[in-house]
GROMACS .gro file of N, CA and C in nm:
model
  252
    1UNK      N    1   6.960   6.585  -1.652
    1UNK     CA    2   6.847   6.499  -1.703
    1UNK      C    3   6.711   6.535  -1.624
    2UNK      N    4   6.614   6.537  -1.734
    2UNK     CA    5   6.471   6.595  -1.684
    2UNK      C    6   6.376   6.494  -1.623
    3UNK      N    7   6.255   6.527  -1.581
    3UNK     CA    8   6.172   6.428  -1.504
    3UNK      C    9   6.108   6.344  -1.637
    4UNK      N   10   6.068   6.246  -1.648
    4UNK     CA   11   6.008   6.137  -1.701
    4UNK      C   12   5.876   6.095  -1.672
    5UNK      N   13   5.812   6.053  -1.750
    5UNK     CA   14   5.662   6.003  -1.736
    5UNK      C   15   5.650   5.881  -1.611
    6UNK      N   16   5.745   5.823  -1.638
    6UNK     CA   17   5.776   5.712  -1.511
    6UNK      C   18   5.790   5.761  -1.394
    7UNK      N   19   5.844   5.851  -1.385
    7UNK     CA   20   5.875   5.898  -1.245
    7UNK      C   21   5.758   5.968  -1.192
    8UNK      N   22   5.673   6.052  -1.276
    8UNK     CA   23   5.564   6.098  -1.241
    8UNK      C   24   5.452   6.005  -1.217
    9UNK      N   25   5.432   5.909  -1.269
    9UNK     CA   26   5.333   5.791  -1.268
    9UNK      C   27   5.368   5.724  -1.123
   10UNK      N   28   5.485   5.715  -1.107
   10UNK     CA   29   5.536   5.627  -0.969
   10UNK      C   30   5.467   5.746  -0.870
   11UNK      N   31   5.535   5.846  -0.860
   11UNK     CA   32   5.473   5.931  -0.741
   11UNK      C   33   5.341   5.953  -0.741
   12UNK      N   34   5.258   5.979  -0.857
   12UNK     CA   35   5.113   5.976  -0.842
   12UNK      C   36   5.062   5.859  -0.753
   13UNK      N   37   5.110   5.745  -0.812
   13UNK     CA   38   5.059   5.628  -0.751
   13UNK      C   39   5.079   5.613  -0.614
   14UNK      N   40   5.200   5.634  -0.570
   14UNK     CA   41   5.241   5.630  -0.421
   14UNK      C   42   5.178   5.715  -0.343
   15UNK      N   43   5.140   5.847  -0.413
   15UNK     CA   44   5.054   5.932  -0.342
   15UNK      C   45   4.920   5.892  -0.336
   16UNK      N   46   4.854   5.844  -0.414
   16UNK     CA   47   4.742   5.775  -0.402
   16UNK      C   48   4.723   5.660  -0.305
   17UNK      N   49   4.807   5.550  -0.333
   17UNK     CA   50   4.800   5.439  -0.263
   17UNK      C   51   4.844   5.448  -0.124
   18UNK      N   52   4.931   5.555  -0.077
   18UNK     CA   53   5.005   5.574   0.040
   18UNK      C   54   5.117   5.436   0.077
   19UNK      N   55   5.149   5.390  -0.014
   19UNK     CA   56   5.221   5.293  -0.022
   19UNK      C   57   5.314   5.246  -0.148
   20UNK      N   58   5.424   5.234  -0.121
   20UNK     CA   59   5.535   5.165  -0.250
   20UNK      C   60   5.490   5.060  -0.296
   21UNK      N   61   5.457   4.956  -0.222
   21UNK     CA   62   5.415   4.839  -0.289
   21UNK      C   63   5.279   4.816  -0.354
   22UNK      N   64   5.165   4.889  -0.283
   22UNK     CA   65   5.050   4.905  -0.355
   22UNK      C   66   5.060   4.981  -0.478
   23UNK      N   67   5.180   5.094  -0.493
   23UNK     CA   68   5.169   5.188  -0.607
   23UNK      C   69   5.225   5.080  -0.727
   24UNK      N   70   5.299   4.991  -0.697
   24UNK     CA   71   5.372   4.911  -0.774
   24UNK      C   72   5.270   4.809  -0.823
   25UNK      N   73   5.168   4.773  -0.740
   25UNK     CA   74   5.104   4.667  -0.782
   25UNK      C   75   4.988   4.742  -0.886
   26UNK      N   76   4.973   4.851  -0.855
   26UNK     CA   77   4.861   4.931  -0.938
   26UNK      C   78   4.913   4.947  -1.073
   27UNK      N   79   5.059   4.981  -1.088
   27UNK     CA   80   5.105   5.003  -1.188
   27UNK      C   81   5.166   4.874  -1.274
   28UNK      N   82   5.161   4.771  -1.202
   28UNK     CA   83   5.220   4.628  -1.274
   28UNK      C   84   5.369   4.640  -1.285
   29UNK      N   85   5.432   4.707  -1.186
   29UNK     CA   86   5.575   4.694  -1.221
   29UNK      C   87   5.618   4.652  -1.041
   30UNK      N   88   5.761   4.650  -1.053
   30UNK     CA   89   5.825   4.613  -0.915
   30UNK      C   90   5.786   4.730  -0.809
   31UNK      N   91   5.808   4.662  -0.681
   31UNK     CA   92   5.828   4.806  -0.592
   31UNK      C   93   5.963   4.885  -0.606
   32UNK      N   94   6.056   4.801  -0.638
   32UNK     CA   95   6.175   4.887  -0.650
   32UNK      C   96   6.195   4.970  -0.778
   33UNK      N   97   6.108   4.934  -0.871
   33UNK     CA   98   6.094   5.048  -0.978
   33UNK      C   99   6.037   5.161  -0.905
   34UNK      N  100   5.910   5.157  -0.852
   34UNK     CA  101   5.862   5.254  -0.775
   34UNK      C  102   5.951   5.341  -0.685
   35UNK      N  103   6.022   5.276  -0.611
   35UNK     CA  104   6.104   5.335  -0.512
   35UNK      C  105   6.220   5.417  -0.594
   36UNK      N  106   6.284   5.353  -0.710
   36UNK     CA  107   6.363   5.418  -0.761
   36UNK      C  108   6.324   5.516  -0.836
   37UNK      N  109   6.223   5.544  -0.907
   37UNK     CA  110   6.164   5.656  -0.991
   37UNK      C  111   6.138   5.752  -0.914
   38UNK      N  112   6.110   5.736  -0.770
   38UNK     CA  113   6.047   5.842  -0.693
   38UNK      C  114   6.181   5.912  -0.631
   39UNK      N  115   6.288   5.817  -0.602
   39UNK     CA  116   6.421   5.865  -0.572
   39UNK      C  117   6.475   5.958  -0.664
   40UNK      N  118   6.460   5.933  -0.792
   40UNK     CA  119   6.518   6.009  -0.897
   40UNK      C  120   6.442   6.125  -0.900
   41UNK      N  121   6.328   6.105  -0.887
   41UNK     CA  122   6.226   6.246  -0.922
   41UNK      C  123   6.265   6.354  -0.796
   42UNK      N  124   6.275   6.288  -0.665
   42UNK     CA  125   6.311   6.372  -0.563
   42UNK      C  126   6.435   6.422  -0.572
   43UNK      N  127   6.569   6.362  -0.634
   43UNK     CA  128   6.682   6.420  -0.674
   43UNK      C  129   6.655   6.520  -0.749
   44UNK      N  130   6.579   6.532  -0.863
   44UNK     CA  131   6.555   6.616  -0.993
   44UNK      C  132   6.503   6.777  -0.919
   45UNK      N  133   6.390   6.726  -0.821
   45UNK     CA  134   6.331   6.816  -0.746
   45UNK      C  135   6.417   6.896  -0.680
   46UNK      N  136   6.499   6.806  -0.600
   46UNK     CA  137   6.587   6.849  -0.468
   46UNK      C  138   6.539   6.860  -0.323
   47UNK      N  139   6.415   6.786  -0.321
   47UNK     CA  140   6.346   6.781  -0.182
   47UNK      C  141   6.258   6.638  -0.171
   48UNK      N  142   6.252   6.623  -0.068
   48UNK     CA  143   6.184   6.499  -0.051
   48UNK      C  144   6.033   6.531  -0.061
   49UNK      N  145   5.981   6.425  -0.135
   49UNK     CA  146   5.822   6.475  -0.172
   49UNK      C  147   5.701   6.366  -0.098
   50UNK      N  148   5.771   6.271  -0.045
   50UNK     CA  149   5.668   6.173   0.050
   50UNK      C  150   5.765   6.154   0.159
   51UNK      N  151   5.679   6.152   0.293
   51UNK     CA  152   5.745   6.095   0.417
   51UNK      C  153   5.680   5.960   0.446
   52UNK      N  154   5.782   5.891   0.493
   52UNK     CA  155   5.729   5.750   0.533
   52UNK      C  156   5.698   5.741   0.692
   53UNK      N  157   5.605   5.719   0.697
   53UNK     CA  158   5.542   5.698   0.826
   53UNK      C  159   5.473   5.555   0.845
   54UNK      N  160   5.445   5.505   0.965
   54UNK     CA  161   5.419   5.381   0.995
   54UNK      C  162   5.280   5.345   0.960
   55UNK      N  163   5.204   5.465   0.953
   55UNK     CA  164   5.079   5.449   0.864
   55UNK      C  165   5.040   5.470   0.731
   56UNK      N  166   5.172   5.490   0.676
   56UNK     CA  167   5.171   5.483   0.505
   56UNK      C  168   5.251   5.627   0.472
   57UNK      N  169   5.260   5.634   0.352
   57UNK     CA  170   5.332   5.750   0.323
   57UNK      C  171   5.249   5.876   0.284
   58UNK      N  172   5.320   5.987   0.317
   58UNK     CA  173   5.233   6.113   0.338
   58UNK      C  174   5.318   6.218   0.252
   59UNK      N  175   5.224   6.302   0.163
   59UNK     CA  176   5.314   6.405   0.105
   59UNK      C  177   5.384   6.516   0.212
   60UNK      N  178   5.485   6.532   0.154
   60UNK     CA  179   5.555   6.655   0.227
   60UNK      C  180   5.473   6.768   0.176
   61UNK      N  181   5.526   6.896   0.258
   61UNK     CA  182   5.460   7.029   0.165
   61UNK      C  183   5.523   7.057  -0.002
   62UNK      N  184   5.633   6.999  -0.016
   62UNK     CA  185   5.681   6.993  -0.138
   62UNK      C  186   5.656   6.895  -0.236
   63UNK      N  187   5.595   6.803  -0.190
   63UNK     CA  188   5.512   6.684  -0.262
   63UNK      C  189   5.378   6.750  -0.286
   64UNK      N  190   5.328   6.808  -0.189
   64UNK     CA  191   5.170   6.848  -0.216
   64UNK      C  192   5.176   6.968  -0.341
   65UNK      N  193   5.276   7.064  -0.353
   65UNK     CA  194   5.301   7.158  -0.451
   65UNK      C  195   5.298   7.055  -0.575
   66UNK      N  196   5.414   6.989  -0.576
   66UNK     CA  197   5.458   6.898  -0.720
   66UNK      C  198   5.303   6.848  -0.742
   67UNK      N  199   5.248   6.746  -0.660
   67UNK     CA  200   5.152   6.666  -0.676
   67UNK      C  201   5.043   6.734  -0.755
   68UNK      N  202   5.003   6.862  -0.738
   68UNK     CA  203   4.905   6.926  -0.814
   68UNK      C  204   4.939   6.943  -0.947
   69UNK      N  205   5.037   6.937  -0.980
   69UNK     CA  206   5.079   6.964  -1.130
   69UNK      C  207   5.090   6.812  -1.206
   70UNK      N  208   5.161   6.715  -1.121
   70UNK     CA  209   5.165   6.573  -1.149
   70UNK      C  210   5.021   6.498  -1.167
   71UNK      N  211   4.967   6.546  -1.081
   71UNK     CA  212   4.791   6.473  -1.105
   71UNK      C  213   4.735   6.519  -1.239
   72UNK      N  214   4.765   6.659  -1.270
   72UNK     CA  215   4.710   6.698  -1.414
   72UNK      C  216   4.757   6.619  -1.496
   73UNK      N  217   4.893   6.598  -1.521
   73UNK     CA  218   4.986   6.523  -1.604
   73UNK      C  219   4.939   6.391  -1.609
   74UNK      N  220   4.913   6.308  -1.492
   74UNK     CA  221   4.834   6.167  -1.506
   74UNK      C  222   4.710   6.176  -1.590
   75UNK      N  223   4.636   6.269  -1.573
   75UNK     CA  224   4.493   6.267  -1.604
   75UNK      C  225   4.520   6.287  -1.745
   76UNK      N  226   4.581   6.385  -1.824
   76UNK     CA  227   4.604   6.384  -1.932
   76UNK      C  228   4.678   6.253  -1.990
   77UNK      N  229   4.748   6.189  -1.950
   77UNK     CA  230   4.816   6.052  -1.991
   77UNK      C  231   4.683   5.964  -2.001
   78UNK      N  232   4.600   5.975  -1.899
   78UNK     CA  233   4.497   5.865  -1.896
   78UNK      C  234   4.384   5.896  -2.031
   79UNK      N  235   4.371   6.032  -2.082
   79UNK     CA  236   4.306   6.085  -2.162
   79UNK      C  237   4.362   6.048  -2.284
   80UNK      N  238   4.498   6.078  -2.317
   80UNK     CA  239   4.545   6.011  -2.431
   80UNK      C  240   4.542   5.873  -2.447
   81UNK      N  241   4.575   5.781  -2.387
   81UNK     CA  242   4.569   5.659  -2.392
   81UNK      C  243   4.411   5.619  -2.427
   82UNK      N  244   4.315   5.677  -2.348
   82UNK     CA  245   4.185   5.654  -2.410
   82UNK      C  246   4.136   5.682  -2.544
   83UNK      N  247   4.217   5.790  -2.588
   83UNK     CA  248   4.183   5.816  -2.720
   83UNK      C  249   4.268   5.759  -2.832
   84UNK      N  250   4.375   5.685  -2.816
   84UNK     CA  251   4.451   5.602  -2.894
   84UNK      C  252   4.414   5.491  -2.911
   0.00000   0.00000   0.00000
């Protein structure tokens, strides 16, 4: 099974907001949806992408590498929606 757009958007939102609950709020979905999508994404990648700290979520080294690409995908998705 491959990566889907929901997983990418959940990961991008969590990285941006440094919180599962704030990511869920920004996406208009449940926190459970965000955490499940990120867990599936991490399983596909084979590495933890976010480190859970008291101060909030932080990208792991693998997360930083992946985020460079997923950020571009998120921007392309935003541009596509604007043109539709």
